[in-house]
Short mmCIF file of C-alpha atoms and ligand atoms in Angstrom, two decimals:
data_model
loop_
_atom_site.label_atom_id
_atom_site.label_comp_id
_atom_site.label_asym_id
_atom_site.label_seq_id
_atom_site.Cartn_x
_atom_site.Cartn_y
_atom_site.Cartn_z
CA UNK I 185 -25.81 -6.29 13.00
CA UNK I 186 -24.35 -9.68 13.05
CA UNK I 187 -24.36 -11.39 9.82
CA UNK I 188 -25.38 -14.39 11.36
CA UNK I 189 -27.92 -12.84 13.31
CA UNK I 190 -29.75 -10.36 11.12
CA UNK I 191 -31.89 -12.72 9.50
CA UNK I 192 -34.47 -13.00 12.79
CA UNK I 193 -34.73 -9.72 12.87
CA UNK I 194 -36.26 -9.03 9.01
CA UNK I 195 -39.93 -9.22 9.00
CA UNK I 196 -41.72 -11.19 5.62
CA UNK I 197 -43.40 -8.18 4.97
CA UNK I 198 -44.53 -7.38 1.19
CA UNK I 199 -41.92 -8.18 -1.50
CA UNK I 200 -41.34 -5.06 -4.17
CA UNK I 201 -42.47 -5.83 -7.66
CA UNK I 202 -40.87 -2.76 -9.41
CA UNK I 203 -37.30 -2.54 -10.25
CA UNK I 204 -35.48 -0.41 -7.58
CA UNK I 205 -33.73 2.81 -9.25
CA UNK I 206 -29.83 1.39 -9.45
CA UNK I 207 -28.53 3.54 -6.61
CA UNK I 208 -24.97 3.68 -7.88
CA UNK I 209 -25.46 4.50 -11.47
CA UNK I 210 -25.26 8.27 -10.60
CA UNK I 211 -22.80 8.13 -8.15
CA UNK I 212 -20.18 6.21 -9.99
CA UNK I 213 -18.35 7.32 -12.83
CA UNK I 214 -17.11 4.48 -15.41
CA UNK I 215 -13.43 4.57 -14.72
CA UNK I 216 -10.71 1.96 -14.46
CA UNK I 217 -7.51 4.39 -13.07
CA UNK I 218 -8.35 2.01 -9.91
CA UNK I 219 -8.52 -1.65 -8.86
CA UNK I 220 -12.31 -2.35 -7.65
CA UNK I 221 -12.61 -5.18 -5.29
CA UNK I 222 -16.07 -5.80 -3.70
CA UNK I 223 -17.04 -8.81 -1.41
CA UNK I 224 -20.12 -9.81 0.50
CA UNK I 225 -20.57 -9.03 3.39
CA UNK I 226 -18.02 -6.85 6.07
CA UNK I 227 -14.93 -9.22 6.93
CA UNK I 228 -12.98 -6.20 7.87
CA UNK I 229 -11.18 -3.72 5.59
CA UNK I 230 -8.76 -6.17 5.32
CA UNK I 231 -9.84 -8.42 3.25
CA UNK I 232 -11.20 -6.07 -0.17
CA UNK I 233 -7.96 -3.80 0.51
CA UNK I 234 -5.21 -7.24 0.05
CA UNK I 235 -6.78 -7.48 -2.90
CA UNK I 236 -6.56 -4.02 -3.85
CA UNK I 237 -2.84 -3.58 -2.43
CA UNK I 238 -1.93 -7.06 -4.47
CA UNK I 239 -3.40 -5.38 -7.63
CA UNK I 240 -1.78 -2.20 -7.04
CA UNK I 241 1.56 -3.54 -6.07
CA UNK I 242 1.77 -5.28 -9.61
CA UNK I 243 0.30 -8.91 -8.65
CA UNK I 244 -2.06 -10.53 -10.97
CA UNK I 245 -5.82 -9.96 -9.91
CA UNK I 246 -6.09 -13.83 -9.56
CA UNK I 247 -3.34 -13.47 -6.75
CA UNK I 248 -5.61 -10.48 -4.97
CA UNK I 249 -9.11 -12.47 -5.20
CA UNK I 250 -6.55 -15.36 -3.47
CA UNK I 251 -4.82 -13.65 -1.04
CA UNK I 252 -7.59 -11.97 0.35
CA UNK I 253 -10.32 -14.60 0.73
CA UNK I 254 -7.45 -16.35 3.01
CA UNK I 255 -8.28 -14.27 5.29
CA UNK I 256 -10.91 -15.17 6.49
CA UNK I 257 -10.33 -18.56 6.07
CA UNK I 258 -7.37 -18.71 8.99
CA UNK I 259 -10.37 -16.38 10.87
CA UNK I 260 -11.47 -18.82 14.06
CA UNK I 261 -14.12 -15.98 14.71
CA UNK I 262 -15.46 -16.82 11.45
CA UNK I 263 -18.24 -19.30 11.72
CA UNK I 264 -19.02 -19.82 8.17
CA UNK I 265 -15.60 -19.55 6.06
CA UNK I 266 -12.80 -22.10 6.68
CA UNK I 267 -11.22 -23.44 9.98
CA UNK I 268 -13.68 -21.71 12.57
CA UNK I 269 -16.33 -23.26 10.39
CA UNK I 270 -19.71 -24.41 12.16
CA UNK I 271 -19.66 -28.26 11.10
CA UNK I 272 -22.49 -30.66 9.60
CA UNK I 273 -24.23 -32.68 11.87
CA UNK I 274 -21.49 -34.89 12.13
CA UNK I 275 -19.47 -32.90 13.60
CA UNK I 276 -17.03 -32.75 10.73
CA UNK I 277 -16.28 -29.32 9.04
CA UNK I 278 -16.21 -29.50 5.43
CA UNK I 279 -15.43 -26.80 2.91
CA UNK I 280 -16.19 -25.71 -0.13
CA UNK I 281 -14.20 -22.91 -2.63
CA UNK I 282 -13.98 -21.80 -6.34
CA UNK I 283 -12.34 -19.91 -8.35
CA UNK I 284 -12.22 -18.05 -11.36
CA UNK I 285 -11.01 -15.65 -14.17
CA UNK I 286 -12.22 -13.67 -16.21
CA UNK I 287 -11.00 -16.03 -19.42
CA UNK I 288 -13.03 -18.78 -18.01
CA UNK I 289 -10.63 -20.40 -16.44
CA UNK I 290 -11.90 -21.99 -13.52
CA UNK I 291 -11.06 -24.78 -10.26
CA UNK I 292 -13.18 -25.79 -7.18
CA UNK I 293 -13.42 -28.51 -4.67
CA UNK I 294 -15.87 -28.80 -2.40
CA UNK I 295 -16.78 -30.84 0.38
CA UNK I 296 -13.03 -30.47 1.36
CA UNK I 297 -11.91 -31.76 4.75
CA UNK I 298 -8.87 -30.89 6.69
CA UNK I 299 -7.33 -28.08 4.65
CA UNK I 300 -7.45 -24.89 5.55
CA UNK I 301 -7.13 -23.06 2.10
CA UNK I 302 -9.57 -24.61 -0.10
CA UNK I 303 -9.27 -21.71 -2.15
CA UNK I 304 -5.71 -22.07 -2.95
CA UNK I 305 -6.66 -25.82 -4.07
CA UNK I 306 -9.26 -24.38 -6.19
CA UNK I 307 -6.58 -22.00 -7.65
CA UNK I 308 -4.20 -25.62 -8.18
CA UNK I 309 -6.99 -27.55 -9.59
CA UNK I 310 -7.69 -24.89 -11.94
CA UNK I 311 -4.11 -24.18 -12.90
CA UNK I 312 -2.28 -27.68 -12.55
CA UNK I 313 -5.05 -30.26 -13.75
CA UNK I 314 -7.51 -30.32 -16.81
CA UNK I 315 -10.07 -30.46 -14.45
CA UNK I 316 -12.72 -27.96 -12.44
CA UNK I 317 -14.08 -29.45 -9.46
CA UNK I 318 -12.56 -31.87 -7.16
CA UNK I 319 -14.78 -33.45 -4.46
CA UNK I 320 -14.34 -34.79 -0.64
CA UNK I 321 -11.23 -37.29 -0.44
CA UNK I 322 -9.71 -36.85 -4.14
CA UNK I 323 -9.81 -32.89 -3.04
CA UNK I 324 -7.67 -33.58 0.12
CA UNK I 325 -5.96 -35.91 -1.78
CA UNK I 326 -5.13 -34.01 -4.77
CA UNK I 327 -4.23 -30.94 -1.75
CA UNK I 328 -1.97 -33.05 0.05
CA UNK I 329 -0.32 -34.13 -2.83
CA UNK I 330 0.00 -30.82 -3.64
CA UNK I 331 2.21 -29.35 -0.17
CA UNK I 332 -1.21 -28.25 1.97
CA UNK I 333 -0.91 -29.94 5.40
CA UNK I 334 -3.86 -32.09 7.23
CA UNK I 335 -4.99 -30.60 9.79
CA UNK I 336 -8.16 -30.83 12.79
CA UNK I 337 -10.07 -27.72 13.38
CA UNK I 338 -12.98 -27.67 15.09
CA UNK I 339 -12.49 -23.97 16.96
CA UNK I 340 -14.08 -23.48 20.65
CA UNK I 341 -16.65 -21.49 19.46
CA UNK I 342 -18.02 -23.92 16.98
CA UNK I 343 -17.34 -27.14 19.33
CA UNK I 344 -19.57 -25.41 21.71
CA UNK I 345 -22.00 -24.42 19.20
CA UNK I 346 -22.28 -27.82 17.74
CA UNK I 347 -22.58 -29.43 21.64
CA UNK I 348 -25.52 -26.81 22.16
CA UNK I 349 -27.17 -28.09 18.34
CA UNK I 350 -26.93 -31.74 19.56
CA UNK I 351 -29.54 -31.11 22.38
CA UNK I 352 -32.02 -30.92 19.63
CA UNK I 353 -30.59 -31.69 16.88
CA UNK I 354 -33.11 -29.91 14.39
CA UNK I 355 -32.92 -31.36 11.10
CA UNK I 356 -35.56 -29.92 9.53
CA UNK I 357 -34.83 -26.40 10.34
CA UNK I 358 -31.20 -27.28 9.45
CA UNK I 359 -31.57 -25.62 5.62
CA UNK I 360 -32.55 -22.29 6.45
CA UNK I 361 -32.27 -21.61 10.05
CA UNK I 362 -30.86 -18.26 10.46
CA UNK I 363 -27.00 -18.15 11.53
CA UNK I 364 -26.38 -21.46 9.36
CA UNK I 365 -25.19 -19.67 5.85
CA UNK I 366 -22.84 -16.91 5.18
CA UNK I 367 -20.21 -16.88 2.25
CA UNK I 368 -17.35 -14.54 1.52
CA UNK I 369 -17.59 -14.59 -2.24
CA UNK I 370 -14.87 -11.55 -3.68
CA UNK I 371 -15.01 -10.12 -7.03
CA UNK I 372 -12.08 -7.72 -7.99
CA UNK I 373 -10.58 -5.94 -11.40
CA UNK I 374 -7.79 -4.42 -12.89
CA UNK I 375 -7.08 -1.52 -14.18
CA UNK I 376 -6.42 -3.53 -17.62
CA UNK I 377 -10.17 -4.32 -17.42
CA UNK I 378 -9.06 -8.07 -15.92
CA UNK I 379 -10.78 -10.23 -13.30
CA UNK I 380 -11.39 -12.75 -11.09
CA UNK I 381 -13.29 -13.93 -8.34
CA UNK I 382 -13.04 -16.15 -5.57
CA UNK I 383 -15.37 -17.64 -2.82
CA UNK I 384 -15.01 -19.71 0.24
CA UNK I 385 -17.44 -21.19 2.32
CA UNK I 386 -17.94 -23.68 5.19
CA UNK I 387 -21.52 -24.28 3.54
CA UNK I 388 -25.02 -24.64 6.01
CA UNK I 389 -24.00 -25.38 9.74
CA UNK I 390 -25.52 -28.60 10.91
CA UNK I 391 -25.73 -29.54 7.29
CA UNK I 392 -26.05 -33.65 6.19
CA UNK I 393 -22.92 -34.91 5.51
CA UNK I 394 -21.50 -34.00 2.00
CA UNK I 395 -23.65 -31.34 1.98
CA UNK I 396 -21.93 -28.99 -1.75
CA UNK I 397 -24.02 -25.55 -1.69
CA UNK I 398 -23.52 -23.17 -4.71
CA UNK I 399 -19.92 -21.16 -3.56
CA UNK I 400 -17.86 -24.20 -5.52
CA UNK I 401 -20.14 -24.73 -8.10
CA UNK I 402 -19.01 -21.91 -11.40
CA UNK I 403 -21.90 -20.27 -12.11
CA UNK I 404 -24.03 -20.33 -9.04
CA UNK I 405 -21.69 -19.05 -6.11
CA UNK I 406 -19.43 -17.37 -8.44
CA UNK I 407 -18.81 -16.22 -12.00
CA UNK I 408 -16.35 -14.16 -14.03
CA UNK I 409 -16.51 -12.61 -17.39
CA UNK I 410 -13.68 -10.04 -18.60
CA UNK I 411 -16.30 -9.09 -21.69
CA UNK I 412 -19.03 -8.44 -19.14
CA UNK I 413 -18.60 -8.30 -15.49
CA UNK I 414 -18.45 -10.23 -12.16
CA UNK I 415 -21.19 -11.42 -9.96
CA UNK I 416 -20.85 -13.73 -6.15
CA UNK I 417 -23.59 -14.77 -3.89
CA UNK I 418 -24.23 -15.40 -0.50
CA UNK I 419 -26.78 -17.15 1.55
CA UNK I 420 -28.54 -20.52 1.26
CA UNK I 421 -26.94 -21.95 -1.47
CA UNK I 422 -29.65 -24.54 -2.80
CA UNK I 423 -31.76 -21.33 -4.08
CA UNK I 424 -28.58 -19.59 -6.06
CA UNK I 425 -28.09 -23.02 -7.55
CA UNK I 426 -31.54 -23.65 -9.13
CA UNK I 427 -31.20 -20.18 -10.87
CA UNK I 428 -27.43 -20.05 -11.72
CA UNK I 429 -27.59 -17.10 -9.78
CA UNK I 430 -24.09 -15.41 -10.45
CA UNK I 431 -24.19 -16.36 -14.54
CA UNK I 432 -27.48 -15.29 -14.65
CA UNK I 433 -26.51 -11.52 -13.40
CA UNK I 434 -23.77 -11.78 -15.72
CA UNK I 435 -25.86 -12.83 -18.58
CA UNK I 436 -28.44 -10.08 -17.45
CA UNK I 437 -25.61 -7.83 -17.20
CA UNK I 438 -24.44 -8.83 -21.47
CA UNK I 439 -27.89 -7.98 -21.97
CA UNK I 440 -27.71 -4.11 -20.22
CA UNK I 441 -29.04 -4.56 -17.03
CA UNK I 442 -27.01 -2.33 -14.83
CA UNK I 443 -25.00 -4.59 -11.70
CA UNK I 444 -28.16 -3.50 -9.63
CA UNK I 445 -31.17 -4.56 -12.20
CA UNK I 446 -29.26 -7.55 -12.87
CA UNK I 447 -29.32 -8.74 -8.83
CA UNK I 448 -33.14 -7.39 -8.34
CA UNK I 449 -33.79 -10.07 -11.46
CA UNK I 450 -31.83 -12.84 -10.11
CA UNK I 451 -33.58 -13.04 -6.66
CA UNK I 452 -37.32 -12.03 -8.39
CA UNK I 453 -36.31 -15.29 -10.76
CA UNK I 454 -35.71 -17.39 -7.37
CA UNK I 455 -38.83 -15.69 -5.80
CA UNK I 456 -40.76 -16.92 -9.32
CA UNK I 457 -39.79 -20.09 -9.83
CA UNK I 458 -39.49 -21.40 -6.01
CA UNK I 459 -42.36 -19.46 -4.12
CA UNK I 460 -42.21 -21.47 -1.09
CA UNK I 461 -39.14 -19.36 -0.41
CA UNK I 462 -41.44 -16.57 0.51
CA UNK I 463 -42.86 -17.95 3.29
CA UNK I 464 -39.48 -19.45 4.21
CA UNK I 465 -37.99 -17.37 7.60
CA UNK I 466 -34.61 -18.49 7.31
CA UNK I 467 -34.27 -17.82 3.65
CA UNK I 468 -31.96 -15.28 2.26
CA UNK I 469 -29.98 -14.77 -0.63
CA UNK I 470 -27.87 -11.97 -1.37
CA UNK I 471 -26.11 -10.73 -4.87
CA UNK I 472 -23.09 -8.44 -5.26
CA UNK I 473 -21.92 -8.01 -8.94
CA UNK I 474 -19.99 -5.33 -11.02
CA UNK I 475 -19.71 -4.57 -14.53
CA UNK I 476 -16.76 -3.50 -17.37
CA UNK I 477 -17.53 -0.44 -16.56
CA UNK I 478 -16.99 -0.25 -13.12
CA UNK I 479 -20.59 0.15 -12.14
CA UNK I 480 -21.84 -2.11 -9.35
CA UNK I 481 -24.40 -2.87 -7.12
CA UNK I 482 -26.07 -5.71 -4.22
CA UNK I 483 -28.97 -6.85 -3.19
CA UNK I 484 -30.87 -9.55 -0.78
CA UNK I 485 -34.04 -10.87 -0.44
CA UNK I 486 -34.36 -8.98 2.95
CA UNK I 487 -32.59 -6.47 4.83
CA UNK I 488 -29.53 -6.85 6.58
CA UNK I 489 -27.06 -8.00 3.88
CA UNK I 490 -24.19 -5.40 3.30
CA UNK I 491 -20.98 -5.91 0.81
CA UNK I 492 -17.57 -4.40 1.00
CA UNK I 493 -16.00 -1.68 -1.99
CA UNK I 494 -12.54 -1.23 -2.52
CA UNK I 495 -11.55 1.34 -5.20
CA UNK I 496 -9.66 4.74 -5.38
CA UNK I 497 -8.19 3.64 -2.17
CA UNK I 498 -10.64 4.02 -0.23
CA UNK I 499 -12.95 1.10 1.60
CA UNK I 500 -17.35 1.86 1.82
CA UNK I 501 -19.43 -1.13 3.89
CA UNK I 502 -22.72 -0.75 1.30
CA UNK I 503 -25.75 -1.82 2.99
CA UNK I 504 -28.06 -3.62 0.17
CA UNK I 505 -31.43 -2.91 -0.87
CA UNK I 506 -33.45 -5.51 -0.10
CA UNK I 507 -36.75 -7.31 -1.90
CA UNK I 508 -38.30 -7.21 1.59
CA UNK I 509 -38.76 -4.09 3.07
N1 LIG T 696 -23.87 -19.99 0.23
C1 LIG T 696 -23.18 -20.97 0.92
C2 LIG T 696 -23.87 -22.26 1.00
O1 LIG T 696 -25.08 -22.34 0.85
O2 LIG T 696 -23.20 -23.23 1.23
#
C-alpha cells in the first residue's frame, strides 16, 4: 500500500479502549551485541541499513541517523521528504528537519527553502551555534554560509501534482487530506547504549505558506534520551505537537511503559484531548519508539502505517497496530 494512499482506504470504525498486548516484548530479547535502527515507514532497506553499516563500520550513531535520512531527501520519488517534496500552496517547497542525541543535544530549522539537506543544517545548527532551531531565511542563510548550495527543485511529479491541486485549490481539506503528510523520522543505537535520531520532512502538501509541523520541533517529531529510549512520529503534525508526542512516549517509557504501551498512550492522549480528530478522515498519526533495552514497538491511529527494523543484520518492514481496526 502506498503510504500516501492508505489513508482512504481505513474505515473510522470503533477505536480500541484496552491496551493492545506489546507484540514484541516476547519476541525480542534485551540485547545490545547489535546496532538497532528503526524508521517510519518503508523507504527501502536502504535507508535503516546506512545507519546500521555507519554504526557498525565505527561511525558515531549521530553520523548513521544523518547519513541515512539523506536518502531520502535526494529521493525525487519521494513526495513528502526533501527535493521531490509536494509544495505549499504557493508553489514553494519548504522543509523542515531536526536532530538529536541522546545527551540532549539538539538543532533544527524548519521552513527551510532551497537546500536539499536540511538535516545536515540541523546537525550544524546543533553542533556549530548555541542555538536549536533556525527558521525560513536565517536557516538558508545560516546553510549557505555554511558550504550547502541554493538550489530550485520542484520535481515533475510534484509540478504536476501541484498544477492538478490548483484546479481546486482546496484549502480547507488542505490539513488532513490523505496523501498530504508523511515523515521519515529514524531512531537508531549503539551498541554502547548511545543514540540519536533524526527526521526530515517536506511538511503538509498544499500547506499555507510557513507552514512548521512537529518533525523540527524537539519533542514532538522527534526525541532522544540515552537514560530512556527514542521515540519519532509521523503524520499530521499539528496533533503530535499539542501532545509532545515523541517526549511524551519517552516520558511514558521512564515511567515503564514498554515502546508499544507508551505509543497506544500517546495517540489515546491525542484522541482525549482533541476528539474532533475522530471524526477527522484524513487524520493519522503514527508512533515508532524503542527503549534501553532494545525493546520497541509502533503504532497509528488507523491501519496502514508500517516502520522499518534494522538489527542483527537483518532488515523486517513491521506493519503497526492500529487504534482503528
Ligand atoms: N509530520 C509532518 C508534518 O506534519 O509536517
Amino acid at each position: 500500500m502506498n503510504r500516501r494512499t492508505f489513508i482512504k482506504t481505513t474505515s473510522l470504525a470503533g477505536i480500541a479502549t484496552t491496551l493492545l498486548p506489546d507484540a514484541h516484548l516476547t519476541s525480542q530479547i534485551a540485547h545490545r551485541k547489535s546496532p538497532l535502527v528503526i524508521n517510519t515507514w518503508d523507504y527501502k532497506r536502504i535507508v535503516p541499513e546506512t545507519a546500521y553499516n555507519t554504526i557498525v563500520a565505527g561511525g558515531s550513531v549521530i553520523d548513521a541517523v544523518e547519513q541515512a535520512v539523506r536518502i531520502p531527501e535526494t529521493d525525487p520519488e519521494i513526495t513528502s521528504v526533501g527535493i521531490g517534496g509536494y509544495p505549499d500552496r504557493d508553489g514553494n517547497v519548504t522543509l523542515d528537519a531536526s536532530i538529536m542525541d541522546g545527551e540532549g543535544n539538539c538543532g533544527s530549522v524548519m521552513f527551510l527553502e532551497h537546500i536539499s539537506h536540511p538535516i545536515s543544517v540541523a546537525r550544524k545548527v546543533m553542533e556549530k551555534t548555541e542555538h536549536v532551531y533556525l527558521a525560513g531565511e536565517g536557516a538558508m542563510q545560516f546553510a549557505l554560509e555554511n558550504g550547502f548550495t541554493k538550489e530550485d527543485f520542484l520535481s515533475p511529479a510534484a509540478q504536476k501534482a501541484y498544477q492538478e491541486w490548483l484546479q481546486q485549490s482546496n484549502y480547507k481539506r488542505a490539513k488532513t487530506d490523505e496523501g498530504n503528510h508523511d515523515t521519515i523520522g529514524l531512531i537508531a543505537m549503539d551498541t554502547n547504549g548511545n543514540m540519536a535520531g533524526a527526521c526530515s520532512t517536506s511538511g503538509l502538501a498544499w500547506k499555507i505558506r510557513g507552514r512548521v509541523g512537529d518533525s523540527p520541533i524537539i519533542g514532538a517529531g522527534l526525541y532522544v534520551d540515552n537514560e530512556v529510549g527514542a521515540a519519532t512520529a509521523t503524520g499530521i503534525g499539528e496533533a503530535v505537537v499539542k501532545v509532545c508526542g515523541s517526549f511524551l512516549i519517552v516520558e511514558l517509557m521512564r515511567q515503564g511503559k514498554s515502546p508499544q504501551e507508551a505509543c497506544q498512550l500517546a495517540l489515546e492522549r491525542i484522541l482525549h484531548k482533541q476528539p474532533k480528530y475522530k471524526s477527522d478522515e484524513g487524520f493519522l498519526v503514527g508512533f515508532c519508539a524503542f527503549n534501553k533495552d532494545g525493546k520497541y514497538g509502533g503504532m497509528s491511529y488507523k491501519k496502514g502505517f508500517e516502520y522499518s527494523v534494522y538489527t542483527d543484520g537483518k532488515y523486517e518492514v513491521v506493519k503497526a497496530e492500529s487504534l482503528v481496526k
